[in-house]
Backbone as JSON, one array per atom type, in Angstrom:
{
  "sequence": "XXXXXXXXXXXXXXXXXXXXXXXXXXXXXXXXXXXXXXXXXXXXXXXXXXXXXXXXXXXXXXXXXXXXXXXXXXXXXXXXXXXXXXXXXXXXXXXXXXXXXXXXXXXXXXXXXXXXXXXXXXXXXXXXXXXXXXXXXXXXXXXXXXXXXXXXXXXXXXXXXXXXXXXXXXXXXXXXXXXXXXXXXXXXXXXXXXXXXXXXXXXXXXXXXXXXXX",
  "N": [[-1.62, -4.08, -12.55], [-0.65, -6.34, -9.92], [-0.24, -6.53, -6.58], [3.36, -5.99, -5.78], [4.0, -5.17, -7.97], [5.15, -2.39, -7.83], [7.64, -0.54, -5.9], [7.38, -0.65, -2.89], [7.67, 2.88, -1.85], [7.85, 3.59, 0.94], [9.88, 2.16, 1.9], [13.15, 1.59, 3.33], [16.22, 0.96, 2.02], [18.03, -0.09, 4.27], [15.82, -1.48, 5.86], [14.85, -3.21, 4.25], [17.38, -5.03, 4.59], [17.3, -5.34, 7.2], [15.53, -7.23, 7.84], [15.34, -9.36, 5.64], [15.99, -11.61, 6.28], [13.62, -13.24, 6.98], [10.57, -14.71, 6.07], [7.33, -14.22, 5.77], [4.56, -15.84, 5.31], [1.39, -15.5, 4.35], [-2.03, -15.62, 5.51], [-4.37, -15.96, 2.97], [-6.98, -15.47, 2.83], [-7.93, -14.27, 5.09], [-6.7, -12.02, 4.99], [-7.79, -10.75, 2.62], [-10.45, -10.05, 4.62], [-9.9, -8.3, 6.42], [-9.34, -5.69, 4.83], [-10.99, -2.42, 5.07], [-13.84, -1.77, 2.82], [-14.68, 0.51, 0.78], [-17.76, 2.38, -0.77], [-17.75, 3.89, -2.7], [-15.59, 3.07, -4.18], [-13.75, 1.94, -7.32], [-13.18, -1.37, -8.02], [-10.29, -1.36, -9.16], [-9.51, 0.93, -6.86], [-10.09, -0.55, -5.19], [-8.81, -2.51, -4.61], [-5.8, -1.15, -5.09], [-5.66, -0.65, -2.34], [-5.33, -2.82, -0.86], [-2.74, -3.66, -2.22], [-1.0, -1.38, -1.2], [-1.29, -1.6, 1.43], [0.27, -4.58, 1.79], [2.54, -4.06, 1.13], [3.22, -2.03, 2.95], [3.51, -3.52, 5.36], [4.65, -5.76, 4.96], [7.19, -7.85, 3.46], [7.33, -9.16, 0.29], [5.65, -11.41, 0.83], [4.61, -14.88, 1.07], [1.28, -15.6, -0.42], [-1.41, -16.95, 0.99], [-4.68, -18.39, -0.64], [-7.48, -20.27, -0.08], [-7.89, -22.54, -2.42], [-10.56, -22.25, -5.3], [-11.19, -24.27, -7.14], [-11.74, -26.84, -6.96], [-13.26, -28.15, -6.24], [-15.53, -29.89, -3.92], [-14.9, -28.66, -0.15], [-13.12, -29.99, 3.38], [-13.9, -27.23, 4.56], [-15.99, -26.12, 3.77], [-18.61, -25.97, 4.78], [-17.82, -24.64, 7.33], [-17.49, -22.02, 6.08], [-19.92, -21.56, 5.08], [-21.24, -21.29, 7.71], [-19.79, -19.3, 8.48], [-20.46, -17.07, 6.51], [-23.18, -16.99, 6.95], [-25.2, -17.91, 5.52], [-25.42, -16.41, 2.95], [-25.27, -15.45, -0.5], [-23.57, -13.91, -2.54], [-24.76, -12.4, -5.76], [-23.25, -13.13, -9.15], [-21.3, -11.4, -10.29], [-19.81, -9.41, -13.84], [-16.71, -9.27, -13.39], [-14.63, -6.36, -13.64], [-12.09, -4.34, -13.51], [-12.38, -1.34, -13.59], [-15.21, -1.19, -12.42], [-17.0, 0.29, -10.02], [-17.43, -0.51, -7.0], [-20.49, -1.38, -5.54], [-21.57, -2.81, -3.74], [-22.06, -4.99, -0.93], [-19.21, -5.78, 1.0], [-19.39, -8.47, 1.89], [-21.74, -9.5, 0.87], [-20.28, -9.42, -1.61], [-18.03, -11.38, -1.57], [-18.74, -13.59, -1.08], [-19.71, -15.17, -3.17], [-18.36, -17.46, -4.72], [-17.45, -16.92, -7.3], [-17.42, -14.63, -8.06], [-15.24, -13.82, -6.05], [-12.75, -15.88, -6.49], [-12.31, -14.29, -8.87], [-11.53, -11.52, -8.05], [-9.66, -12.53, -6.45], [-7.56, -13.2, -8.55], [-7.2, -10.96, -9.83], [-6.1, -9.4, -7.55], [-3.76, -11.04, -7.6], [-1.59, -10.48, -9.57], [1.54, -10.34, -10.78], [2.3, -10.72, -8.39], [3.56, -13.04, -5.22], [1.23, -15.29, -5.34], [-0.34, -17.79, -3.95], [-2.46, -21.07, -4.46], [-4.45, -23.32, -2.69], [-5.23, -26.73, -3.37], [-7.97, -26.8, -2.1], [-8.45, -26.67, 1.12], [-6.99, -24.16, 2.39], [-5.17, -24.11, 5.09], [-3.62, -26.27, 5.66], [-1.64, -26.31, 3.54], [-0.43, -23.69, 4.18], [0.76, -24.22, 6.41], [2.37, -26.03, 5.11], [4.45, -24.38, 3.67], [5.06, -22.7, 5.26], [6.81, -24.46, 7.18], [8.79, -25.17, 5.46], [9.78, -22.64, 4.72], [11.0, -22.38, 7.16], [13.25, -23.86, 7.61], [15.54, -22.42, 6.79], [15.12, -20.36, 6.76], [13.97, -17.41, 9.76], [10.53, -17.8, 9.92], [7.33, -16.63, 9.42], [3.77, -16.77, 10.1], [1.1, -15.11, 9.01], [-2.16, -15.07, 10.26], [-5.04, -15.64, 11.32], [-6.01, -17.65, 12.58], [-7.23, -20.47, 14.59], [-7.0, -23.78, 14.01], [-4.76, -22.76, 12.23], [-2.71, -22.32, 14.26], [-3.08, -25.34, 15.77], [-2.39, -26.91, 13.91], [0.66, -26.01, 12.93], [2.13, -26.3, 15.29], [1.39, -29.23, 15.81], [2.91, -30.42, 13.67], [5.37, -28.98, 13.57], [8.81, -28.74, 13.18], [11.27, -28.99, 15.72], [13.79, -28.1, 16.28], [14.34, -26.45, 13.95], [14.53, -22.67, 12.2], [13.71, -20.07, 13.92], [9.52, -20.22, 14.35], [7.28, -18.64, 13.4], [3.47, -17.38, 14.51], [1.53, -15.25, 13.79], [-1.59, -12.78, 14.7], [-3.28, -9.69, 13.79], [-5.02, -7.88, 15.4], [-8.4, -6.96, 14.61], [-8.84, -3.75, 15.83], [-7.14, -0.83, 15.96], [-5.87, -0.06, 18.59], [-5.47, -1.96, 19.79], [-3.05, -4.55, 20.25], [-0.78, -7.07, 18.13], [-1.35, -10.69, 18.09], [0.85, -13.19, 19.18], [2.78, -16.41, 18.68], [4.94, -17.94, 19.66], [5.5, -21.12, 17.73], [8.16, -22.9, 18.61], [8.99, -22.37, 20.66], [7.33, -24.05, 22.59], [7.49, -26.88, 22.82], [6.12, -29.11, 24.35], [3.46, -28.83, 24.09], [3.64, -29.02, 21.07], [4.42, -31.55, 21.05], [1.87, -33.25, 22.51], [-0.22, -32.25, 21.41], [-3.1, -33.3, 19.47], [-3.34, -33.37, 15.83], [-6.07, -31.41, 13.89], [-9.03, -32.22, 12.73], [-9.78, -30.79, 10.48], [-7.6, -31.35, 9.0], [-7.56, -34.05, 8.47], [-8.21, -34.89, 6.48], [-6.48, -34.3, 4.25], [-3.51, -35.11, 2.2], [-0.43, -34.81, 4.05], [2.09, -34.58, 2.22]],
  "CA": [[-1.61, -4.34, -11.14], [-1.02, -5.95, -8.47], [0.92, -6.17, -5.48], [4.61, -5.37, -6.03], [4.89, -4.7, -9.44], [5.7, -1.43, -7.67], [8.38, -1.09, -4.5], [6.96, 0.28, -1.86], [8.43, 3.91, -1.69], [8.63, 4.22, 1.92], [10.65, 1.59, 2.5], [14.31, 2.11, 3.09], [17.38, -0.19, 1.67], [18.44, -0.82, 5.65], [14.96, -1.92, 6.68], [15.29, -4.6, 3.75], [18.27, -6.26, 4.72], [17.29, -6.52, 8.35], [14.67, -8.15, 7.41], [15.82, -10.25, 4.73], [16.29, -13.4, 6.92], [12.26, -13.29, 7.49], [9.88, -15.25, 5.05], [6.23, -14.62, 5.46], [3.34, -16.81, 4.62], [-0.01, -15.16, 4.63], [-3.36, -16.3, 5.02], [-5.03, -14.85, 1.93], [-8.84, -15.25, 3.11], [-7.72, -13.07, 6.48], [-6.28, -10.68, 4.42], [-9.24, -9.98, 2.19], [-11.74, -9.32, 5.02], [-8.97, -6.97, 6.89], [-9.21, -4.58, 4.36], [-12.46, -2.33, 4.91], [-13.78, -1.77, 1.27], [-15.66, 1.61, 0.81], [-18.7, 1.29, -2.13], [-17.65, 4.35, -4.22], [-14.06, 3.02, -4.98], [-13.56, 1.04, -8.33], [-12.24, -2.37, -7.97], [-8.75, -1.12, -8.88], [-9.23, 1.02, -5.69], [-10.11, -1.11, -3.72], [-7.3, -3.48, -5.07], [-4.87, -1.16, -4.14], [-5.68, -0.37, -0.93], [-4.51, -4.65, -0.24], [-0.99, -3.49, -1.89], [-0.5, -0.4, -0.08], [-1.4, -2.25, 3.0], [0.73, -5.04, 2.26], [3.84, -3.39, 0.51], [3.79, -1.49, 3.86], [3.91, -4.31, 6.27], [5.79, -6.99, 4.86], [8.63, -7.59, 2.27], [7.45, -10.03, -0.19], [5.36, -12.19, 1.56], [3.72, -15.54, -0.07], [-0.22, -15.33, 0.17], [-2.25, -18.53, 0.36], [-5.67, -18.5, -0.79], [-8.14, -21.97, -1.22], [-8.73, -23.24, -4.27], [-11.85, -22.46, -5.67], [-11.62, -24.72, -8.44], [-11.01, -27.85, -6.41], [-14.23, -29.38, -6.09], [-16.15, -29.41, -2.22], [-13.61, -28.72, 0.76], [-13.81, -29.67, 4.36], [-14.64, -26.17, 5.21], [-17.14, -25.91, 2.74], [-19.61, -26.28, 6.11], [-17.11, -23.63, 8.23], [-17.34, -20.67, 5.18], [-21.22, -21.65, 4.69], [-21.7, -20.24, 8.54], [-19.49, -17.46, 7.99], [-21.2, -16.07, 5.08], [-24.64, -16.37, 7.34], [-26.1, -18.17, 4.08], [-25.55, -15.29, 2.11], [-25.14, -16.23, -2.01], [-23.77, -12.6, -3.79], [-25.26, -12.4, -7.25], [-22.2, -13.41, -10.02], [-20.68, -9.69, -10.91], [-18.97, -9.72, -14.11], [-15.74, -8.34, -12.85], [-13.69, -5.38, -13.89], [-11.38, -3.35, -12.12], [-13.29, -0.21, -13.45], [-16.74, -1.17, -12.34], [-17.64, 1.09, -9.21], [-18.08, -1.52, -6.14], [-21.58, -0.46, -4.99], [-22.72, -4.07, -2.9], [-21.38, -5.14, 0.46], [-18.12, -6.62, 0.45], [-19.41, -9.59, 2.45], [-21.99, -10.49, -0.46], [-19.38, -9.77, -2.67], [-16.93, -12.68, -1.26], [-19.79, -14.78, -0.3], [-19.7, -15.6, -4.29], [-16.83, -18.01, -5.38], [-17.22, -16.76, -9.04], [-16.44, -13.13, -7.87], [-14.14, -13.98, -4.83], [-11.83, -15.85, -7.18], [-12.32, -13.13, -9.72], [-10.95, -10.64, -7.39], [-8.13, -12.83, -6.2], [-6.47, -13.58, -9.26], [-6.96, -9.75, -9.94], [-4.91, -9.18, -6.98], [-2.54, -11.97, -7.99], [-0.85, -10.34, -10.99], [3.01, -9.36, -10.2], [2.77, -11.11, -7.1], [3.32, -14.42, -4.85], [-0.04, -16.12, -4.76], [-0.52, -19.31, -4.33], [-3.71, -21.28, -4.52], [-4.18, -24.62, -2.22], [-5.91, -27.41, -3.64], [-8.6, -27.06, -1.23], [-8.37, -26.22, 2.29], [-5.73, -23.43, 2.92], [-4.75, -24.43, 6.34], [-2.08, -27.19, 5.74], [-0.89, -25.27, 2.91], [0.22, -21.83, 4.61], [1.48, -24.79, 7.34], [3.74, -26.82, 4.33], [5.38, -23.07, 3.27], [5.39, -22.01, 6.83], [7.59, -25.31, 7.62], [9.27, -25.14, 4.23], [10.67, -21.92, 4.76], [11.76, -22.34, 8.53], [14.45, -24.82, 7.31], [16.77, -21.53, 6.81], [14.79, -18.42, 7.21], [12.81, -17.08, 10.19], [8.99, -18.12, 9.6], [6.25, -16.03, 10.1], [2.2, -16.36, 9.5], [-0.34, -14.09, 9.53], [-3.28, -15.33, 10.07], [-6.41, -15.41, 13.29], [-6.88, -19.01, 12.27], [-6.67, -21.39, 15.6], [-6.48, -24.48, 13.08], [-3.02, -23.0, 11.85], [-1.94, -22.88, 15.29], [-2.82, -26.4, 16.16], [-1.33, -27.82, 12.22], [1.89, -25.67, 13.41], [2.22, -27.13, 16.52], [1.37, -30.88, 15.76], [4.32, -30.67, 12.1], [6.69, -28.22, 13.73], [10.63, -29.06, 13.22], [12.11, -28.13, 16.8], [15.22, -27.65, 15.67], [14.23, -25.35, 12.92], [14.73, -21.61, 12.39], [12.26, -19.35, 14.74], [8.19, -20.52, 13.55], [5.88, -18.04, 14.31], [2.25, -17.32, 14.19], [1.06, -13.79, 14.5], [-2.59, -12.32, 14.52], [-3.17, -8.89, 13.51], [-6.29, -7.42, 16.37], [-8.73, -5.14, 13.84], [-9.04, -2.7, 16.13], [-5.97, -0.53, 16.05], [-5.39, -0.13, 19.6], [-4.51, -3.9, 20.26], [-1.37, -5.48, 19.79], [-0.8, -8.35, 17.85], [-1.21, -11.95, 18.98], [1.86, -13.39, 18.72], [2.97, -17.85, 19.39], [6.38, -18.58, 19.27], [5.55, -22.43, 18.0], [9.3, -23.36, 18.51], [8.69, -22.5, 22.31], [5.84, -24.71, 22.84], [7.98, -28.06, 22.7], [5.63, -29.97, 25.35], [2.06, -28.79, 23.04], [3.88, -29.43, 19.31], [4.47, -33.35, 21.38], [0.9, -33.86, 22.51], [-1.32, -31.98, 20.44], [-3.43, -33.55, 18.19], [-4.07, -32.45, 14.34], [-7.82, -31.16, 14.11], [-9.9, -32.99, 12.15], [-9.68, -30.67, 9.36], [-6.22, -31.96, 8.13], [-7.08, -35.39, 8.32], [-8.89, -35.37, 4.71], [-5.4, -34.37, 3.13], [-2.29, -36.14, 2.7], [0.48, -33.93, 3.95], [3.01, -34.04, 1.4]],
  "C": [[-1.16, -5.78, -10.93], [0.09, -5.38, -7.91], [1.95, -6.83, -5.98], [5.06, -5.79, -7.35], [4.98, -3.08, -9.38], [6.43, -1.49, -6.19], [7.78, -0.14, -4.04], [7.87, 1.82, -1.54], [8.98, 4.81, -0.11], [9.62, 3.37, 2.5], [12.15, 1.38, 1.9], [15.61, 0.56, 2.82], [17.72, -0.8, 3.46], [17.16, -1.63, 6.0], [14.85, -3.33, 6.07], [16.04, -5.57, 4.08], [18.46, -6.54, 5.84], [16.09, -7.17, 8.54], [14.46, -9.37, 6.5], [15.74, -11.53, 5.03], [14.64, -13.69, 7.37], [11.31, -13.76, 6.29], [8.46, -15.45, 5.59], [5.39, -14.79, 4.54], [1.98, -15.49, 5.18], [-1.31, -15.74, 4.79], [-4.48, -15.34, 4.18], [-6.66, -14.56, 2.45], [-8.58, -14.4, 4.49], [-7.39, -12.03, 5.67], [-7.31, -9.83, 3.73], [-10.62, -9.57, 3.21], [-11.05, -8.75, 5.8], [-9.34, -5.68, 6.44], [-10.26, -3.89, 4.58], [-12.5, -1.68, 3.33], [-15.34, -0.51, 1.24], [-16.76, 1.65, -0.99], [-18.06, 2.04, -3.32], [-16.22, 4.24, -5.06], [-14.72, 2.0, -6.27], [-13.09, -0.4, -8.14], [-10.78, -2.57, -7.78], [-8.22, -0.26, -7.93], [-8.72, 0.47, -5.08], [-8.85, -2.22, -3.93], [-5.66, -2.68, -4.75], [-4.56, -0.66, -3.46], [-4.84, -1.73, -0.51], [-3.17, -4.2, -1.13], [-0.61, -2.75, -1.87], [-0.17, -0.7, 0.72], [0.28, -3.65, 2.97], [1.93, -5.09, 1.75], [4.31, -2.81, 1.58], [4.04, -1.95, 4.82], [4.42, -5.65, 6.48], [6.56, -6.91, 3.61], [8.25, -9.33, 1.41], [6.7, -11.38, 0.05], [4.81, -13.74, 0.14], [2.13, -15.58, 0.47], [-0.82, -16.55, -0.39], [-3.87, -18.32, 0.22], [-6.18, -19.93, -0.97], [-8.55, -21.79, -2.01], [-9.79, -23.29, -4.14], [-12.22, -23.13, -7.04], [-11.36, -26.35, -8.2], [-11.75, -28.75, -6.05], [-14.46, -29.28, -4.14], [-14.67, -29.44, -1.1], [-14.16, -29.47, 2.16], [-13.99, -28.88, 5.07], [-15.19, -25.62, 4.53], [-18.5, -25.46, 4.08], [-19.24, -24.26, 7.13], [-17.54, -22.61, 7.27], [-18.96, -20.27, 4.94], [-21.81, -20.29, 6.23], [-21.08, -19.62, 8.47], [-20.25, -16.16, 7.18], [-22.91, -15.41, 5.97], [-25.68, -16.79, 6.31], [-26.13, -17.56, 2.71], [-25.25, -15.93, 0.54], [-25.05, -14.77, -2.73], [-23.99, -13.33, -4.8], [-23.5, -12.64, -7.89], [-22.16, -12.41, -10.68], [-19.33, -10.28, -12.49], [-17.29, -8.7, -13.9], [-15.11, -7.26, -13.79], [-13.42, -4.32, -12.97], [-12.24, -1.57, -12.56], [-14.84, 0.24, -12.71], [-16.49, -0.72, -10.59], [-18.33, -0.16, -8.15], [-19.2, -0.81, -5.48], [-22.78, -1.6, -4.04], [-21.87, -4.18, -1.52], [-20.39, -6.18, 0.52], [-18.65, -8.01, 0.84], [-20.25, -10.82, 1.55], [-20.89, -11.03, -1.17], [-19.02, -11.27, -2.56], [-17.56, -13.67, -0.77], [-19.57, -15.76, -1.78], [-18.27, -16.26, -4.62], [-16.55, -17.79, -6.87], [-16.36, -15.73, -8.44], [-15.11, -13.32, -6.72], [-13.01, -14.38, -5.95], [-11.37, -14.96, -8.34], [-11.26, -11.93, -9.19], [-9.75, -11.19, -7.16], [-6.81, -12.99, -7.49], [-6.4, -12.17, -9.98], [-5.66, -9.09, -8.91], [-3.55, -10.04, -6.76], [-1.38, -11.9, -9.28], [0.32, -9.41, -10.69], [2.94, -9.71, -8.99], [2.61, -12.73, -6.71], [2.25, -14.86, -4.25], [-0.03, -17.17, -5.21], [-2.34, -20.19, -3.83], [-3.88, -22.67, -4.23], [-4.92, -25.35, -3.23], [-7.24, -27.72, -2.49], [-9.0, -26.25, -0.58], [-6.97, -25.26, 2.05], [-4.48, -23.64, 4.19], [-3.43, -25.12, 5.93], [-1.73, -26.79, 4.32], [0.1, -24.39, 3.17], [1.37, -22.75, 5.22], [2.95, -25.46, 6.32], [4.88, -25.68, 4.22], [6.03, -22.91, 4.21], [6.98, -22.71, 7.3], [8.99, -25.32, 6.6], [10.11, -24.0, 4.61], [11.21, -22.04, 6.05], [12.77, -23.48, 8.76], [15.57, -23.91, 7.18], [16.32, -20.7, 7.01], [13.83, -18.4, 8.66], [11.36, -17.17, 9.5], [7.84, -17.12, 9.95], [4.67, -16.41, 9.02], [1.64, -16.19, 10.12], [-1.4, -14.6, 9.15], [-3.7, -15.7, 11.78], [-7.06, -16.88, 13.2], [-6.26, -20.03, 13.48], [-6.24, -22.87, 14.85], [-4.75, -24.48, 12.74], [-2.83, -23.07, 13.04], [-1.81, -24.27, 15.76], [-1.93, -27.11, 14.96], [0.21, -27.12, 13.03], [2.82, -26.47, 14.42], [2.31, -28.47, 16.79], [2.6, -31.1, 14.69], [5.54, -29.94, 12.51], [8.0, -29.06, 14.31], [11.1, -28.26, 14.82], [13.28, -27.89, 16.64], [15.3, -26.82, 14.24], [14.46, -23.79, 13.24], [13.49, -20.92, 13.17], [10.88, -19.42, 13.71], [7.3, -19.69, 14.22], [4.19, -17.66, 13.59], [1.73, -16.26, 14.68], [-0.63, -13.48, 13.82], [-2.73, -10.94, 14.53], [-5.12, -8.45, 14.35], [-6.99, -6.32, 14.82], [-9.15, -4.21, 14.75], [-7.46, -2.18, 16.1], [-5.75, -0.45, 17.59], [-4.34, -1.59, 20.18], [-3.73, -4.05, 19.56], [-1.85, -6.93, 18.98], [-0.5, -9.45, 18.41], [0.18, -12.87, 18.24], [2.33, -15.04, 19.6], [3.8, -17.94, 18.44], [6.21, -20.32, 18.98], [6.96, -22.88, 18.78], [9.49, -23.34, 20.56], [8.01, -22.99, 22.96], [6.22, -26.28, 22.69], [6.95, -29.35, 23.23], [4.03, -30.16, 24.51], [2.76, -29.11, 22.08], [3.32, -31.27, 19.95], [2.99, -33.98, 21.25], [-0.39, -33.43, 21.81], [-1.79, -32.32, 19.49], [-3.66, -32.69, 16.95], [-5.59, -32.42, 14.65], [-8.18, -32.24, 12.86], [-9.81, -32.82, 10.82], [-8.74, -31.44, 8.13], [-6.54, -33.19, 8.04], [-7.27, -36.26, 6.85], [-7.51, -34.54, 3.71], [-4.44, -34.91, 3.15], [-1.42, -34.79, 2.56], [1.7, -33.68, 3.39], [2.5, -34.82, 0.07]]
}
């Protein structure tokens, strides 16, 4: 495994090459609590349910996860209330072992969380910040919208303001799309590159200010 060390089989040679000019970034920690994760799959289920999912809705993407080997972040604080306090037990991983806890322990644990990611990092583009993720996804994001259309997925207001305060106006289209989990809703979708007057006066958040951006 993982994702695309097989081609997606429904997707057709035309849909590739009008898409071709499109380079998304992912935000890997959105992506892993997207998926819902049922108890009596295996690991290598539930692993590839995430590249089904994302063999079928993008072409290649790069996926940013933070570094969990990077020493405290500043959203060490932000992930603490997410979790709700929670501390899963340290699983030793294998893709055979029968997930039978609640994903949210699970990924509460940075042993097993990174465990899992670099499980779903084999045959594919993952990359792993030193840190914080945020001005990461944002360096790629910017990085590739020097010649290709830009896109990232991710529900993180952070990237929108980093986008917005570093974005090239004269770059190729930068966008920032959110994916609603309910299926009914549409995705949220900010053209940075149209937002000339917010990129000007918007400050960076706070988060970014504890990294140096290049």
């Amino acid at each position: 495994m993982l994702l695309y060390q097989q081609h997606p089989r429904s997707l057709k040679k035309d849909i590739v090459d009008e898409t071709s000019d499109i380079e998304y970034v992912l935000d890997g920690g959105s992506l892993l609590h997207r998926i819902p994760w049922r108890r009596s799959d295996t690991f290598a289920a539930i692993g590839q349910t995430y590249v089904e999912y994302v063999q079928r809705m993008y072409i290649k993407p790069r996926i940013v996860f933070d570094g969990f080997n990077y020493g405290p972040s500043t959203k060490d604080a932000t992930l603490l209330r997410r979790s709700r306090g929670m501390i899963g037990l340290t699983i030793r991983f294998n893709p055979e072992i029968v997930y039978s806890a609640r994903k949210e322990h699970f990924l509460a644990n940075p042993n097993n969380k990174q465990a899992f990611v670099q499980y779903l990092g084999d045959g594919c583009q993952v990359l792993h910040a030193q840190g914080d993720a945020d001005t990461f996804i944002v360096r790629n994001a910017l990085s590739s919208a020097i010649n290709k259309t830009s896109v990232v997925m991710g529900g993180n207001t952070d990237l929108l303001v980093l986008l917005l305060h570093h974005a090239d106006l004269r770059s190729r289209p930068l966008l920032l799309k959110s994916r609603s989990k309910t299926k009914k809703a549409q995705a949220n979708r900010h053209n940075v590159n149209e937002n000339p007057s917010r990129a000007t006066y918007l400050p960076c958040p706070p988060i970014s200010s504890c990294h140096k951006w290049m």
